[in-house]
Tab-separated table of N, CA and C in Angstrom:
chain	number	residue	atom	x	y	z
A	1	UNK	N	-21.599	-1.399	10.259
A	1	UNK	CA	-21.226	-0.552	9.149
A	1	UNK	C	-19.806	-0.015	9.399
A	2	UNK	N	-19.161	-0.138	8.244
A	2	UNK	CA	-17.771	0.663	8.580
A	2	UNK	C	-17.539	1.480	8.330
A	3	UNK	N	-16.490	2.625	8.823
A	3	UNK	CA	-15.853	3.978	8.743
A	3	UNK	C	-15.946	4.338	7.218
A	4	UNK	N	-16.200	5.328	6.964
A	4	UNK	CA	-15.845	5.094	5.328
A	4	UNK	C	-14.425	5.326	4.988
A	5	UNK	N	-13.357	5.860	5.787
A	5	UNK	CA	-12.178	5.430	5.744
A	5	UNK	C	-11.468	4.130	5.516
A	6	UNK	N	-12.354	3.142	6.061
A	6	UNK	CA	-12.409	2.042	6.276
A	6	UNK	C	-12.602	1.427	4.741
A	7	UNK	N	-13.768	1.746	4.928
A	7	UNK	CA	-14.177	1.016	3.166
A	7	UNK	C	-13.165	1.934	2.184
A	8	UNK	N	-12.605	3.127	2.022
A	8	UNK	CA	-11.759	3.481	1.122
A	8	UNK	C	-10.744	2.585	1.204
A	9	UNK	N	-9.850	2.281	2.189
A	9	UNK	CA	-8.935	1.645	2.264
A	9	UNK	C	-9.276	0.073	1.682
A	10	UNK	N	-9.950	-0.736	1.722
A	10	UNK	CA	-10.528	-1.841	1.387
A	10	UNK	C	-10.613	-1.451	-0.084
A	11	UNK	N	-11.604	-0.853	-0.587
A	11	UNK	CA	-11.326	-0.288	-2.184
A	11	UNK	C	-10.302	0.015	-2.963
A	12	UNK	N	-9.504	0.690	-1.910
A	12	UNK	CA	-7.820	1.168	-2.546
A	12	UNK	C	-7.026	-0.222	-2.673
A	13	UNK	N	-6.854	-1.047	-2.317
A	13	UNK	CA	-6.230	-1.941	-1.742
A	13	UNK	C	-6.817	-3.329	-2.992
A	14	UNK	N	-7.919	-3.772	-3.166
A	14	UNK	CA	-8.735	-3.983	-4.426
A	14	UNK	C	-8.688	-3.475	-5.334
A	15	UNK	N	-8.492	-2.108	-5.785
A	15	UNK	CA	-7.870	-1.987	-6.907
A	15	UNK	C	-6.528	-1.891	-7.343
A	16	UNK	N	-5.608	-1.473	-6.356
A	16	UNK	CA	-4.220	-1.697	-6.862
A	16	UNK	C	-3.938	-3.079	-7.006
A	17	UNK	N	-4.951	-4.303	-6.470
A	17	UNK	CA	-4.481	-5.535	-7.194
A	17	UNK	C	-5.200	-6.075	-8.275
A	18	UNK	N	-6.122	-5.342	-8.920
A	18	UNK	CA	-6.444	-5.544	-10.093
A	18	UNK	C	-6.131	-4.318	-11.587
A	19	UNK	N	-5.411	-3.526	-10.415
A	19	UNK	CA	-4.362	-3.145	-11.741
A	19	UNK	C	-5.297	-1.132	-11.944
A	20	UNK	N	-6.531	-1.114	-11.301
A	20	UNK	CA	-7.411	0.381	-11.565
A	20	UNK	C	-6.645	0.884	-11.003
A	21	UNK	N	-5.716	2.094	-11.618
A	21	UNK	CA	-5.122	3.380	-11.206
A	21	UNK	C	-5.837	4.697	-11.107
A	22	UNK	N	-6.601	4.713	-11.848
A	22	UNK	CA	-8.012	5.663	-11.493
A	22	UNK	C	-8.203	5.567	-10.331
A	23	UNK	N	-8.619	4.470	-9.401
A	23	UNK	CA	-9.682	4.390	-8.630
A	23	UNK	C	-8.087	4.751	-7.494
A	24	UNK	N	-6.895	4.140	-7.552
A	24	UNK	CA	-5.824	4.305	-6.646
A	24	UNK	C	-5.531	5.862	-6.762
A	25	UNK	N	-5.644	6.490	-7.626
A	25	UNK	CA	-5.300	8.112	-8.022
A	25	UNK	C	-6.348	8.777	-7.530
A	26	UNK	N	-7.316	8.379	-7.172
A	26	UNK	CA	-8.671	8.865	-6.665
A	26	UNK	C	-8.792	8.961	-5.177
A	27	UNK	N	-7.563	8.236	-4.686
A	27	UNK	CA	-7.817	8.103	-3.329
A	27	UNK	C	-6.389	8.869	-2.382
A	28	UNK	N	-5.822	9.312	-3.178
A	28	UNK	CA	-4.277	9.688	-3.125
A	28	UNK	C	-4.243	11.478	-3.266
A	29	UNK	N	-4.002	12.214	-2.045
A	29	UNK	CA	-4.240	13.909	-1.846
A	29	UNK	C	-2.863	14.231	-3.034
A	30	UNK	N	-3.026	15.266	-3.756
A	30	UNK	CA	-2.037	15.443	-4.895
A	30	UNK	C	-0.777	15.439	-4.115
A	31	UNK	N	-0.246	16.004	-2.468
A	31	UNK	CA	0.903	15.994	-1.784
A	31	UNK	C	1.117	14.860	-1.255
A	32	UNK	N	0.543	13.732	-1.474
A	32	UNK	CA	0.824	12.566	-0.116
A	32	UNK	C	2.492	12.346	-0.430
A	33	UNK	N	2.342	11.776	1.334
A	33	UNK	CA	4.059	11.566	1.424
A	33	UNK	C	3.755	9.565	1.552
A	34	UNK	N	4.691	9.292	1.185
A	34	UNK	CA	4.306	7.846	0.821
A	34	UNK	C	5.337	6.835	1.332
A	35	UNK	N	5.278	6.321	2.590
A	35	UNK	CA	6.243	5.796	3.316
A	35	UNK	C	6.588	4.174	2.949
A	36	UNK	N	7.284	3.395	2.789
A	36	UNK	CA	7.374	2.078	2.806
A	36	UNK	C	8.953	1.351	3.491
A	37	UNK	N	8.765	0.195	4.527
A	37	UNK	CA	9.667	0.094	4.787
A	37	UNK	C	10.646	-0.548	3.658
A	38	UNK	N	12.225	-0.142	3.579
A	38	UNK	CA	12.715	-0.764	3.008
A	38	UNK	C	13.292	0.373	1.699
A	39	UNK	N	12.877	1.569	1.186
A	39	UNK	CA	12.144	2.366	0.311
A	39	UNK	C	12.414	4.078	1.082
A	40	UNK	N	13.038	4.552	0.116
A	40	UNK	CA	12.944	5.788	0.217
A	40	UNK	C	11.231	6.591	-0.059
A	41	UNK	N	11.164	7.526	0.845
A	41	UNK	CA	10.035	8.502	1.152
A	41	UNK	C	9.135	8.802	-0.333
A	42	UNK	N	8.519	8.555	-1.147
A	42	UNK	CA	7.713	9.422	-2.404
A	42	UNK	C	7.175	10.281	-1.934
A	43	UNK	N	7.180	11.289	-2.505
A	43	UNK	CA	6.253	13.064	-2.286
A	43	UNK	C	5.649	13.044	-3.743
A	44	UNK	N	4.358	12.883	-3.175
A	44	UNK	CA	3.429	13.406	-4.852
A	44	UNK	C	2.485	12.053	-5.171
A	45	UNK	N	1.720	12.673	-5.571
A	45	UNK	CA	0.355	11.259	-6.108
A	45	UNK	C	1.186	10.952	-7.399
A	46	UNK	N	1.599	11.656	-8.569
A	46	UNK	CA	2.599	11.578	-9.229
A	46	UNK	C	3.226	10.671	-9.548
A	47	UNK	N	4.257	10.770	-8.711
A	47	UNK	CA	5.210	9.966	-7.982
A	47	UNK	C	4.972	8.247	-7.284
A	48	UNK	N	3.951	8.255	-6.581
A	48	UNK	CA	3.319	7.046	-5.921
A	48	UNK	C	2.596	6.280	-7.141
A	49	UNK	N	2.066	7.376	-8.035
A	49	UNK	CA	1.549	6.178	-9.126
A	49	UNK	C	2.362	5.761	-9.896
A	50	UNK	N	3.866	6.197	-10.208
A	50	UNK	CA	4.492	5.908	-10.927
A	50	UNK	C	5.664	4.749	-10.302
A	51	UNK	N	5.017	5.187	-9.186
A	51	UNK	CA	6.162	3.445	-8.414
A	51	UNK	C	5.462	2.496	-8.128
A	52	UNK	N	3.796	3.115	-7.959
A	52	UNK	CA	2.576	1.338	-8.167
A	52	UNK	C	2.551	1.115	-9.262
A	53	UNK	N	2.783	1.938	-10.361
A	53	UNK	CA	2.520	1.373	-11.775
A	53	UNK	C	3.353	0.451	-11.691
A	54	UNK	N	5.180	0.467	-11.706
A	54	UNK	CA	6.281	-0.115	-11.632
A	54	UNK	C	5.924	-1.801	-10.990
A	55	UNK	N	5.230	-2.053	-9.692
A	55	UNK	CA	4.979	-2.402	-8.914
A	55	UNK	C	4.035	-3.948	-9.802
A	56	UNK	N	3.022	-2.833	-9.795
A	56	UNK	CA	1.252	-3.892	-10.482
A	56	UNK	C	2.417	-4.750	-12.055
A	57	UNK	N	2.943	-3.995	-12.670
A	57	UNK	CA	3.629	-4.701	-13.805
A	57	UNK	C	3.935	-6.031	-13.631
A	58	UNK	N	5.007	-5.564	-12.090
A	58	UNK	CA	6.046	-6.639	-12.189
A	58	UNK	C	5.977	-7.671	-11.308
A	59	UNK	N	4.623	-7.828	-10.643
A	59	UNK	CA	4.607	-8.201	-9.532
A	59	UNK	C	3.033	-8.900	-9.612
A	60	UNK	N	2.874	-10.455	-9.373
A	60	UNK	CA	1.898	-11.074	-9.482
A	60	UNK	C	1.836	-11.427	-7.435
A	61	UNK	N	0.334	-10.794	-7.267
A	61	UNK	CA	0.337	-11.323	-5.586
A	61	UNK	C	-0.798	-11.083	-5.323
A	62	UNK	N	-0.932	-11.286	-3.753
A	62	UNK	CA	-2.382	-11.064	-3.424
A	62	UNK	C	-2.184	-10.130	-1.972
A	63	UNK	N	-2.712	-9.422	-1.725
A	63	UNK	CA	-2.772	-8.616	-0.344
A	63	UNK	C	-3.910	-8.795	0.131
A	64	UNK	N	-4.153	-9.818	1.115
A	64	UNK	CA	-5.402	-10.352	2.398
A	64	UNK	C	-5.650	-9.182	3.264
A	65	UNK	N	-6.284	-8.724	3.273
A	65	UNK	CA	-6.822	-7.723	4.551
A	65	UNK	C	-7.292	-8.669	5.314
A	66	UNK	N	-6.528	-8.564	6.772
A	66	UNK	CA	-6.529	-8.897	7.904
A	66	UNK	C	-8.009	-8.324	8.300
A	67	UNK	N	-7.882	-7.062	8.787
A	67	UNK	CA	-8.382	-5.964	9.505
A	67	UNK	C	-8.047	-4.527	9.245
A	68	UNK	N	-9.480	-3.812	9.330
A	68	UNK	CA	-8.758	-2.073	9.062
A	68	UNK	C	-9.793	-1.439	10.390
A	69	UNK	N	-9.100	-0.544	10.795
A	69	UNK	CA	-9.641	0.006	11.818
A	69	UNK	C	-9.132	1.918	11.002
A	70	UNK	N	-10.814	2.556	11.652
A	70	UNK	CA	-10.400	3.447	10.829
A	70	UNK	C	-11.226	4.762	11.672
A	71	UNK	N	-10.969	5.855	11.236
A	71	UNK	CA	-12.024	7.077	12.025
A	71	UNK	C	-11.505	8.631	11.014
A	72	UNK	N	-12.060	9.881	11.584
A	72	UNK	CA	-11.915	10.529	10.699
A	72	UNK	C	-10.563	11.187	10.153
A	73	UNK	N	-9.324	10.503	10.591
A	73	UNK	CA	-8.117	10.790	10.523
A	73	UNK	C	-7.332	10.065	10.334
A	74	UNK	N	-7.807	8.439	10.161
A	74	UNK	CA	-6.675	7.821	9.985
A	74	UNK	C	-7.140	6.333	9.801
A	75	UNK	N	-6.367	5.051	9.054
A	75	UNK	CA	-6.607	3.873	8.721
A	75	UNK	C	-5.425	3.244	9.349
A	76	UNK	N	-5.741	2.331	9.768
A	76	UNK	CA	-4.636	1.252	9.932
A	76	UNK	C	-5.243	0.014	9.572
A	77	UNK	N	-4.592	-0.831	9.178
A	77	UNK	CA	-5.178	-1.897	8.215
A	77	UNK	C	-3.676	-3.155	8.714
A	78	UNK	N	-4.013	-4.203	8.955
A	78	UNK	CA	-3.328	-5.729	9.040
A	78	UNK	C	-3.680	-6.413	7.846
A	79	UNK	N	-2.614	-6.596	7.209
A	79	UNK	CA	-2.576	-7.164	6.049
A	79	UNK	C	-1.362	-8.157	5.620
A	80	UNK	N	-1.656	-9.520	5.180
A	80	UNK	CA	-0.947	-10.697	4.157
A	80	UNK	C	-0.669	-10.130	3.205
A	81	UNK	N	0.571	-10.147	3.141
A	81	UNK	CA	1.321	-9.784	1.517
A	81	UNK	C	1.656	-11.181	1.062
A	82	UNK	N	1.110	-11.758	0.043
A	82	UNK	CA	1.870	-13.287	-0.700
A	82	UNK	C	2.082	-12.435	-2.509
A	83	UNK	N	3.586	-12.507	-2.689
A	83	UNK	CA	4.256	-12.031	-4.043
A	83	UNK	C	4.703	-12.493	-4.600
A	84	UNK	N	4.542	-12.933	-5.994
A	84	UNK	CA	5.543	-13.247	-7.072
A	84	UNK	C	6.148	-12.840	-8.184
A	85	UNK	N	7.598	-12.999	-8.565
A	85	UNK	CA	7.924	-11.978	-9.443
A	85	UNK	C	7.967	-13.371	-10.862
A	86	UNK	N	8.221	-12.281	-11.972
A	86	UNK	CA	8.209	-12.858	-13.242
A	86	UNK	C	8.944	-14.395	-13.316
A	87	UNK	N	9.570	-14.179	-12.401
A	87	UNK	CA	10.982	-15.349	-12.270
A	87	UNK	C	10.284	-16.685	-11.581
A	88	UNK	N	9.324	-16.273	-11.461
A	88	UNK	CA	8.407	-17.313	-10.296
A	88	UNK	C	8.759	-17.119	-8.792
A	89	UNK	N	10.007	-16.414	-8.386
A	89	UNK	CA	10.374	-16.581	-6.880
A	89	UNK	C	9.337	-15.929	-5.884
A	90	UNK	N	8.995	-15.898	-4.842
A	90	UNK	CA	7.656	-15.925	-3.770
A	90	UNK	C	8.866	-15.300	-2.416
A	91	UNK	N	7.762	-14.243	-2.033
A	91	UNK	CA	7.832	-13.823	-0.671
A	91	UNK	C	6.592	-13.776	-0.334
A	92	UNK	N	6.099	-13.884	1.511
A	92	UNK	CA	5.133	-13.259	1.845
A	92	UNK	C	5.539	-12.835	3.339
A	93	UNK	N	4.655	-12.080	3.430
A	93	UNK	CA	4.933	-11.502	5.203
A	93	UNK	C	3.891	-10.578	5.419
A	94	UNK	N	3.615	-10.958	6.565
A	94	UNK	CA	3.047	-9.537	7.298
A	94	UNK	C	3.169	-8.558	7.770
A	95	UNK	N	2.178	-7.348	7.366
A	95	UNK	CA	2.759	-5.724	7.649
A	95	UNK	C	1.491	-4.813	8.151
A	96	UNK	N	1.495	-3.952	8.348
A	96	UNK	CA	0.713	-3.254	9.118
A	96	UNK	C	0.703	-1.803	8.318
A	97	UNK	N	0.158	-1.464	8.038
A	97	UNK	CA	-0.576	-0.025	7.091
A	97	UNK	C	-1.053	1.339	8.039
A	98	UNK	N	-0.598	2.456	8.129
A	98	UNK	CA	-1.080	3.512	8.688
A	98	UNK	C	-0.611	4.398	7.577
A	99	UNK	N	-2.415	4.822	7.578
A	99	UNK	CA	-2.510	6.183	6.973
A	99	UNK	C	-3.145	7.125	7.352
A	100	UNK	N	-2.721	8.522	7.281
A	100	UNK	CA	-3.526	9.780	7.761
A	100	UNK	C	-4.513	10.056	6.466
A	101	UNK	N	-5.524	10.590	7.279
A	101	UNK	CA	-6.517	10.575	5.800
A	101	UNK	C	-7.105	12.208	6.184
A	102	UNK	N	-7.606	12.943	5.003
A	102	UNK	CA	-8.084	14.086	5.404
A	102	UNK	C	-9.093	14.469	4.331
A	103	UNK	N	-10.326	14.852	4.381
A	103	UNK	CA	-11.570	14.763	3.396
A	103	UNK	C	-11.581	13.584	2.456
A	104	UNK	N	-11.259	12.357	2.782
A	104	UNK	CA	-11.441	11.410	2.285
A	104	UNK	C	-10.320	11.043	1.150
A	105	UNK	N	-8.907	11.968	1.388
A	105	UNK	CA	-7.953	11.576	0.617
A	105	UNK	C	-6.828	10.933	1.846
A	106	UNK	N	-5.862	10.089	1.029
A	106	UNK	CA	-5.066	9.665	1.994
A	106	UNK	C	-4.049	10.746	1.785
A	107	UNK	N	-3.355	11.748	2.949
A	107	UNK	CA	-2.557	12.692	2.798
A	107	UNK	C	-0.594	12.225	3.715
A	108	UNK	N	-0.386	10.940	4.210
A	108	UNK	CA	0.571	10.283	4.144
A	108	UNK	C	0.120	9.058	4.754
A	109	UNK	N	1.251	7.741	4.090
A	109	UNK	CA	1.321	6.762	4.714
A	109	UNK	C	2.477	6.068	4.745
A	110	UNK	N	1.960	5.081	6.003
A	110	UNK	CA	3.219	4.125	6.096
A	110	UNK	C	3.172	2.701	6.133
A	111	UNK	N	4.018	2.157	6.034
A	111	UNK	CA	3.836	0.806	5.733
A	111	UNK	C	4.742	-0.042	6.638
A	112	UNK	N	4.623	-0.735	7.503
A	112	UNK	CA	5.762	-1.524	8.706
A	112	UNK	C	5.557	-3.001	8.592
A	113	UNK	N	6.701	-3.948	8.900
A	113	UNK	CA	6.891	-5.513	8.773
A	113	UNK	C	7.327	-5.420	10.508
A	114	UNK	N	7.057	-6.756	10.925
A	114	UNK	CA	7.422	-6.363	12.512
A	114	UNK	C	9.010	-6.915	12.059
A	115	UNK	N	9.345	-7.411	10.940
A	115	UNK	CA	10.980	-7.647	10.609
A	115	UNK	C	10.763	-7.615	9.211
A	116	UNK	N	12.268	-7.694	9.052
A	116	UNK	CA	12.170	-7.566	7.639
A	116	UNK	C	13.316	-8.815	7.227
A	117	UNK	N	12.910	-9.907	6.851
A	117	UNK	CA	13.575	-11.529	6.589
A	117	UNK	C	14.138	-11.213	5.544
A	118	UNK	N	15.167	-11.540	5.323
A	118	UNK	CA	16.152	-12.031	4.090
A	118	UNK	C	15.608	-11.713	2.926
A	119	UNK	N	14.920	-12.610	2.811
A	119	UNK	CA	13.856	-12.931	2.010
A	119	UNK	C	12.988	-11.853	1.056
A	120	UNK	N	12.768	-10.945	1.928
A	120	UNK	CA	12.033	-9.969	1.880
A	120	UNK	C	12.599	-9.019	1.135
A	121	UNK	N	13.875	-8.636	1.594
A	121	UNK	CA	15.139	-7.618	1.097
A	121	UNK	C	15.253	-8.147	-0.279
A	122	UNK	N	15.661	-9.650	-0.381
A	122	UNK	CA	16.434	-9.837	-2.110
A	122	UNK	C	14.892	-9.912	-2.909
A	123	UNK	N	13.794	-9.953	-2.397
A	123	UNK	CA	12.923	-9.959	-3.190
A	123	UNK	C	12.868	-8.166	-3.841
A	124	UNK	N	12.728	-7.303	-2.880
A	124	UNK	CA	12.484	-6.383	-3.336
A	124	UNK	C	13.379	-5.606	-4.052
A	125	UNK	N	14.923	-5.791	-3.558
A	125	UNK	CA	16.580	-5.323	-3.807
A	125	UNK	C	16.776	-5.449	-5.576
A	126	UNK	N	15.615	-6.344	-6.159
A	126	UNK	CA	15.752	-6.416	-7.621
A	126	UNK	C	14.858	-6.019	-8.403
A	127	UNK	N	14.033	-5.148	-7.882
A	127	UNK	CA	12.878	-4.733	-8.873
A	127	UNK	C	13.315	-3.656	-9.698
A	128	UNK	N	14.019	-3.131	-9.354
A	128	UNK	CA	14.548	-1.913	-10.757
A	128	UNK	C	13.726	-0.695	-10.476
């Protein structure tokens, strides 16, 4: 049986790729600080839904959960990113997920690539 941190993160992660912002707003403390490499800091559930909204639009992909390891403070999750934008062009890479979690909301996270390829940069350098 897993952490239920565990299974939130698995749920969160399933619905931001089928597009439920409910269920992503449900899992998000109204202050989270919202880290991504590459990406300035978001402060606010607010805020984070309004740059996944941006995100789910423009962006056809799949995110593989590797693995999540989880307990009453925190998720880390190994995860396949494979992305495509409207244009058809494709990135994928692997990244690693840590989040602090507190009564079952996520209250900050971060997001790390063990590099960050070329590739990676002009994919994201054009999303607007």
């Amino acid at each position: 049986m897993e952490h239920p941190n565990a299974e939130l993160y698995r749920r969160l992660t399933a619905a931001f790729q089928s597009g439920d912002i409910d269920t992503v707003k449900n899992a998000l403390a109204p202050g989270v600080r919202w880290h991504e490499a590459g990406n300035p800091e978001v402060l606010g559930r607010e805020a984070v839904l309004q740059q996944m909204s941006g995100a789910i639009r423009r962006i056809d992909g799949n995110i593989a959960v590797h693995d999540v390891l989880a307990n009453d403070e925190h998720v880390i999750a190994l995860i396949n990113v494979a992305l495509r934008k409207p244009d058809g062009s494709e990135v994928a890479y692997p990244a690693i997920e840590v989040a602090h979690m507190s009564d079952g909301l996520i209250t900050e996270r971060w997001s790390f690539m063990d590099s960050c390829p070329p590739d990676v940069n002009a994919f994201f350098s054009d999303l607007g």
